[in-house]
Short mmCIF file of C-alpha atoms in Angstrom, two decimals:
data_model
loop_
_atom_site.label_atom_id
_atom_site.label_comp_id
_atom_site.label_asym_id
_atom_site.label_seq_id
_atom_site.Cartn_x
_atom_site.Cartn_y
_atom_site.Cartn_z
CA ALA L 1175 78.48 80.04 23.26
CA PHE L 1176 79.41 83.71 23.50
CA ASP L 1177 76.55 85.04 21.36
CA HIS L 1178 73.97 82.58 22.65
CA SER L 1179 74.90 82.76 26.36
CA ALA L 1180 71.98 83.28 28.75
CA ILE L 1181 73.98 85.87 30.69
CA GLY L 1182 75.64 89.04 29.46
CA MET L 1183 79.18 88.68 28.14
CA ALA L 1184 81.61 91.09 26.51
CA LEU L 1185 85.15 91.56 25.35
CA MET L 1186 86.57 94.76 26.80
CA ALA L 1187 89.66 96.80 26.02
CA LEU L 1188 92.20 97.36 28.77
CA ASN L 1189 90.89 100.92 29.19
CA GLY L 1190 87.35 99.65 29.83
CA ALA L 1191 85.87 100.27 26.37
CA TRP L 1192 83.39 97.71 25.06
CA LEU L 1193 84.88 95.74 22.15
CA LYS L 1194 82.21 93.12 21.57
CA PRO L 1195 79.02 92.75 23.65
CA ASN L 1196 76.79 89.70 23.22
CA THR L 1197 73.04 89.78 22.65
CA ALA L 1198 72.17 89.11 26.29
CA LEU L 1199 74.21 92.12 27.43
CA ILE L 1200 72.68 94.37 24.78
CA GLU L 1201 69.20 93.38 25.96
CA LEU L 1202 70.20 93.71 29.62
CA LEU L 1203 71.46 97.30 29.36
CA GLY L 1204 69.04 98.49 26.68
CA PHE L 1205 71.68 99.93 24.36
CA SER L 1206 72.25 98.88 20.77
CA GLU L 1207 75.58 97.30 19.90
CA GLU L 1208 76.62 100.46 18.06
CA GLU L 1209 75.81 102.60 21.13
CA LEU L 1210 77.74 100.33 23.49
CA LEU L 1211 80.82 100.41 21.25
CA GLN L 1212 80.94 104.17 21.76
CA LEU L 1213 80.98 103.78 25.57
CA ASP L 1214 83.10 102.20 28.28
CA PHE L 1215 82.12 100.39 31.48
CA GLN L 1216 83.20 103.39 33.58
CA SER L 1217 80.52 105.64 32.09
CA LEU L 1218 77.83 103.03 32.77
CA THR L 1219 78.84 102.24 36.36
CA VAL L 1220 77.27 103.93 39.38
CA ALA L 1221 79.91 106.25 40.85
CA GLU L 1222 79.84 104.64 44.32
CA ASP L 1223 80.71 101.26 42.79
CA LEU L 1224 83.39 102.50 40.39
CA VAL L 1225 86.19 103.06 42.93
CA GLU L 1226 86.41 99.39 43.92
CA GLU L 1227 86.33 98.15 40.34
CA ILE L 1228 89.02 100.58 39.14
CA ASP L 1229 91.28 99.33 41.93
CA LEU L 1230 90.67 95.71 40.91
CA LEU L 1231 91.25 96.50 37.23
CA GLU L 1232 94.57 98.18 38.04
CA GLN L 1233 95.64 95.09 39.98
CA CYS L 1234 94.82 92.99 36.89
CA LEU L 1235 96.83 95.29 34.62
CA GLU L 1236 99.80 95.13 37.02
CA GLY L 1237 99.68 91.34 37.04
CA LYS L 1238 98.85 91.11 40.74
CA ILE L 1239 95.61 89.23 40.03
CA ASP L 1240 94.24 87.47 36.93
CA SER L 1241 90.53 88.06 37.59
CA TYR L 1242 88.07 89.73 39.88
CA ARG L 1243 84.46 89.36 40.90
CA LEU L 1244 82.08 91.87 42.51
CA ASP L 1245 78.50 93.02 42.80
CA LYS L 1246 77.97 96.39 41.12
CA ARG L 1247 75.32 98.60 39.57
CA PHE L 1248 75.12 99.45 35.90
CA ILE L 1249 73.19 102.43 34.58
CA LYS L 1250 70.83 101.29 31.83
CA LYS L 1251 69.87 103.36 28.81
CA ASP L 1252 66.58 104.39 30.45
CA GLY L 1253 68.52 105.74 33.45
CA SER L 1254 67.51 102.99 35.88
CA LYS L 1255 70.14 101.16 37.94
CA LEU L 1256 70.68 97.43 37.61
CA TRP L 1257 72.50 95.22 40.10
CA VAL L 1258 74.76 92.66 38.41
CA LEU L 1259 77.30 90.05 39.41
CA LEU L 1260 80.42 90.86 37.41
CA ASN L 1261 83.22 88.39 36.69
CA VAL L 1262 86.22 89.77 34.80
CA SER L 1263 89.22 87.77 33.58
CA MET L 1264 92.40 89.03 31.95
CA VAL L 1265 93.53 87.44 28.66
CA ARG L 1266 97.31 87.50 28.15
CA SER L 1267 99.62 86.59 25.30
CA ALA L 1268 102.21 83.83 25.38
CA GLU L 1269 104.66 86.53 26.42
CA ASP L 1270 102.35 87.38 29.38
CA GLU L 1271 101.31 90.65 27.81
CA ALA L 1272 97.81 91.88 28.75
CA LEU L 1273 95.60 91.76 25.64
CA TYR L 1274 91.94 92.29 26.62
CA LEU L 1275 89.33 91.48 29.25
CA ILE L 1276 86.45 89.01 29.21
CA ALA L 1277 83.46 90.06 31.30
CA GLN L 1278 80.52 87.93 32.40
CA ILE L 1279 77.56 89.96 33.65
CA GLU L 1280 74.67 88.27 35.46
CA ASP L 1281 71.46 90.09 36.41
CA ILE L 1282 71.02 89.88 40.23
CA ASN L 1283 68.65 92.84 40.60
CA ASP L 1284 65.79 90.76 42.04
CA ARG L 1285 68.15 89.15 44.54
CA LYS L 1286 69.37 92.54 45.73
CA ILE L 1287 65.79 93.78 46.13
CA HIS L 1288 64.97 90.70 48.23
CA GLU L 1289 68.13 91.23 50.31
CA ARG L 1290 67.11 94.84 51.04
CA GLU L 1291 63.62 93.69 51.96
CA LEU L 1292 65.12 91.04 54.27
CA VAL L 1293 67.39 93.60 55.94
CA GLU L 1294 64.43 95.92 56.47
CA ALA L 1295 62.29 93.06 57.80
CA ASN L 1296 65.09 92.09 60.22
CA ARG L 1297 65.40 95.71 61.35
CA LYS L 1298 61.68 95.91 62.08
CA LEU L 1299 61.78 92.51 63.80
CA LYS L 1300 64.63 93.70 66.03
CA GLN L 1301 62.69 96.85 66.94
CA LEU L 1302 59.64 94.75 67.80
CA THR L 1303 61.76 92.29 69.81
CA ASP L 1304 63.43 95.10 71.76
CA ARG L 1305 60.02 96.67 72.48
CA LEU L 1306 58.61 93.34 73.68
CA ILE L 1307 61.67 92.75 75.87
CA ASN L 1308 61.24 96.18 77.46
CA GLN L 1309 57.52 95.60 77.98
CA ASN L 1310 58.21 92.18 79.47
CA ARG L 1311 60.82 93.71 81.77
CA SER L 1312 58.27 96.29 82.90
CA LEU L 1313 55.73 93.56 83.56
CA ASN L 1314 58.29 91.56 85.54
CA ASP L 1315 59.16 94.65 87.59
CA PHE L 1316 55.48 95.29 88.24
CA ALA L 1317 54.88 91.65 89.19
CA HIS L 1318 57.75 91.83 91.70
CA ILE L 1319 56.42 95.06 93.22
CA ALA L 1320 52.87 93.71 93.34
CA SER L 1321 53.99 90.48 95.00
CA HIS L 1322 55.99 92.39 97.61
CA ASN L 1323 53.31 94.97 98.38
CA LEU L 1324 50.37 92.55 98.47
CA ARG L 1325 51.99 89.85 100.60
CA ALA L 1326 51.53 91.68 103.94
CA PRO L 1327 47.87 92.77 103.62
CA VAL L 1328 46.88 89.36 102.23
CA ALA L 1329 48.64 87.59 105.12
CA ASN L 1330 46.87 89.92 107.55
CA LEU L 1331 43.47 89.06 106.03
CA MET L 1332 44.20 85.34 106.19
CA LEU L 1333 45.09 85.54 109.89
CA LEU L 1334 41.99 87.59 110.65
CA ASN L 1335 39.89 85.06 108.77
CA GLU L 1336 41.35 82.20 110.83
CA LEU L 1337 40.81 84.17 114.04
CA TYR L 1338 37.22 84.95 113.05
CA GLY L 1339 36.52 81.26 112.42
CA SER L 1340 37.98 80.15 115.72
CA THR L 1341 36.19 82.77 117.86
CA GLU L 1342 32.77 82.06 119.34
CA ASP L 1343 32.24 85.35 121.17
CA THR L 1344 29.91 87.64 119.19
CA ALA L 1345 31.57 90.86 120.38
CA SER L 1346 34.98 89.52 119.39
CA LYS L 1347 33.61 88.46 116.00
CA ASP L 1348 32.25 91.98 115.46
CA GLU L 1349 35.61 93.47 116.40
CA ILE L 1350 37.44 91.07 114.07
CA PHE L 1351 34.93 91.82 111.31
CA ASP L 1352 35.72 95.54 111.66
CA MET L 1353 39.40 94.73 111.38
CA VAL L 1354 38.71 92.63 108.26
CA SER L 1355 36.81 95.55 106.72
CA ARG L 1356 39.69 97.92 107.42
CA SER L 1357 42.21 95.42 106.02
CA THR L 1358 40.06 95.02 102.91
CA GLU L 1359 40.02 98.78 102.44
CA ASP L 1360 43.80 98.85 102.91
CA LEU L 1361 44.19 96.12 100.32
CA GLN L 1362 42.08 98.09 97.86
CA LYS L 1363 44.25 101.17 98.47
CA THR L 1364 47.37 99.09 97.87
CA LEU L 1365 45.94 97.83 94.58
CA ASP L 1366 45.08 101.38 93.55
CA GLN L 1367 48.60 102.51 94.43
CA LEU L 1368 50.10 99.72 92.35
CA VAL L 1369 47.97 100.71 89.37
CA ASP L 1370 49.02 104.34 89.84
CA ALA L 1371 52.66 103.26 90.05
CA LEU L 1372 52.34 101.38 86.77
CA ILE L 1373 50.78 104.42 85.12
CA ILE L 1374 53.55 106.67 86.44
CA LYS L 1375 56.19 104.22 85.22
CA ASN L 1376 54.88 104.60 81.70
CA LYS L 1377 54.61 108.40 81.80
CA ARG L 1378 57.24 111.08 81.92
CA GLY L 1379 57.28 114.56 83.35
CA MET L 1380 54.82 113.88 86.17
CA ASP L 1381 55.03 116.13 89.24
CA MET L 1382 56.50 114.74 92.46
CA GLN L 1383 54.32 114.64 95.57
CA GLN L 1384 55.21 115.23 99.22
CA LEU L 1385 54.79 112.13 101.38
CA THR L 1386 54.40 112.24 105.18
CA LEU L 1387 56.51 109.44 106.63
CA ASN L 1388 54.56 109.09 109.89
CA GLN L 1389 51.34 108.50 107.97
CA LEU L 1390 53.06 105.92 105.77
CA VAL L 1391 54.49 104.02 108.74
CA ASP L 1392 51.16 104.14 110.62
CA GLY L 1393 49.46 102.76 107.52
CA VAL L 1394 51.92 99.86 107.33
CA ASN L 1395 51.42 99.10 111.04
CA GLN L 1396 47.67 99.04 110.55
CA LYS L 1397 47.94 96.66 107.59
CA LEU L 1398 50.15 94.34 109.62
CA GLN L 1399 48.20 94.70 112.86
CA GLN L 1400 47.06 91.11 113.13
CA VAL L 1401 50.48 89.73 112.12
CA ILE L 1402 52.14 91.93 114.76
CA LEU L 1403 49.70 90.81 117.46
CA SER L 1404 49.93 87.11 116.60
CA THR L 1405 53.72 87.12 116.69
CA ASN L 1406 54.09 89.36 119.79
CA THR L 1407 56.22 91.73 117.71
CA GLU L 1408 57.20 95.16 119.01
CA ILE L 1409 57.62 97.97 116.46
CA ASP L 1410 60.05 100.73 117.33
CA TYR L 1411 61.17 103.37 114.85
CA ASP L 1412 62.76 106.80 114.87
CA LEU L 1413 62.22 108.84 111.71
CA GLN L 1414 64.88 111.43 111.06
CA VAL L 1415 62.71 113.38 108.60
CA ASP L 1416 59.01 114.18 108.60
CA SER L 1417 58.40 113.96 104.86
CA LEU L 1418 60.01 113.37 101.46
CA PHE L 1419 59.17 113.91 97.81
CA ALA L 1420 58.50 110.99 95.47
#
């Protein structure tokens, strides 16, 4: 069973030297049996993985544990690194004296490669998910702003349209038509401003502009003119500053 095992197996001395490797292990690491017998597992283990195994081996020698198991990397004869699953058991005498170690070494290199690929794929997926969440948040913000800014001019146009349909007087119709034209122009300006706001939101380092508050308020009053008239609303405001930067 030892010589014909499908996985690598070996008897090892307590100091880590190879005592008897099987055929599968010889083929796995690329060394001849004679070459392996001149080496120990420490010299064939990647340095980053050696610290943990030395600690586990010392615990075995001290009788704290009887076996250990870990993933580690061996250095093959051609210099390449090979991930293996290592199982080591301590063999003791009837007097509980440590005699030698039995190691089972299974090639898991393909599994480790797939795990790294999966981790990388998950990292890229998280980046994509975060980007989509941010883009969706921006779209939601824009939708909220658009809904808020368009509600008033659209309501104004709807009222003017109802007033136009209920008026028979030609002069009044002409006057209402002029108001509809102005409201349409205002709506177009609002749409343009929303598009500009979306562009600004996605750019950095843009210069701030000075805004005249009186002009802004007058513009809002004009957009809401028909709503104000139909509801007998009085607008009274007192601006403490003439302009601001935004």
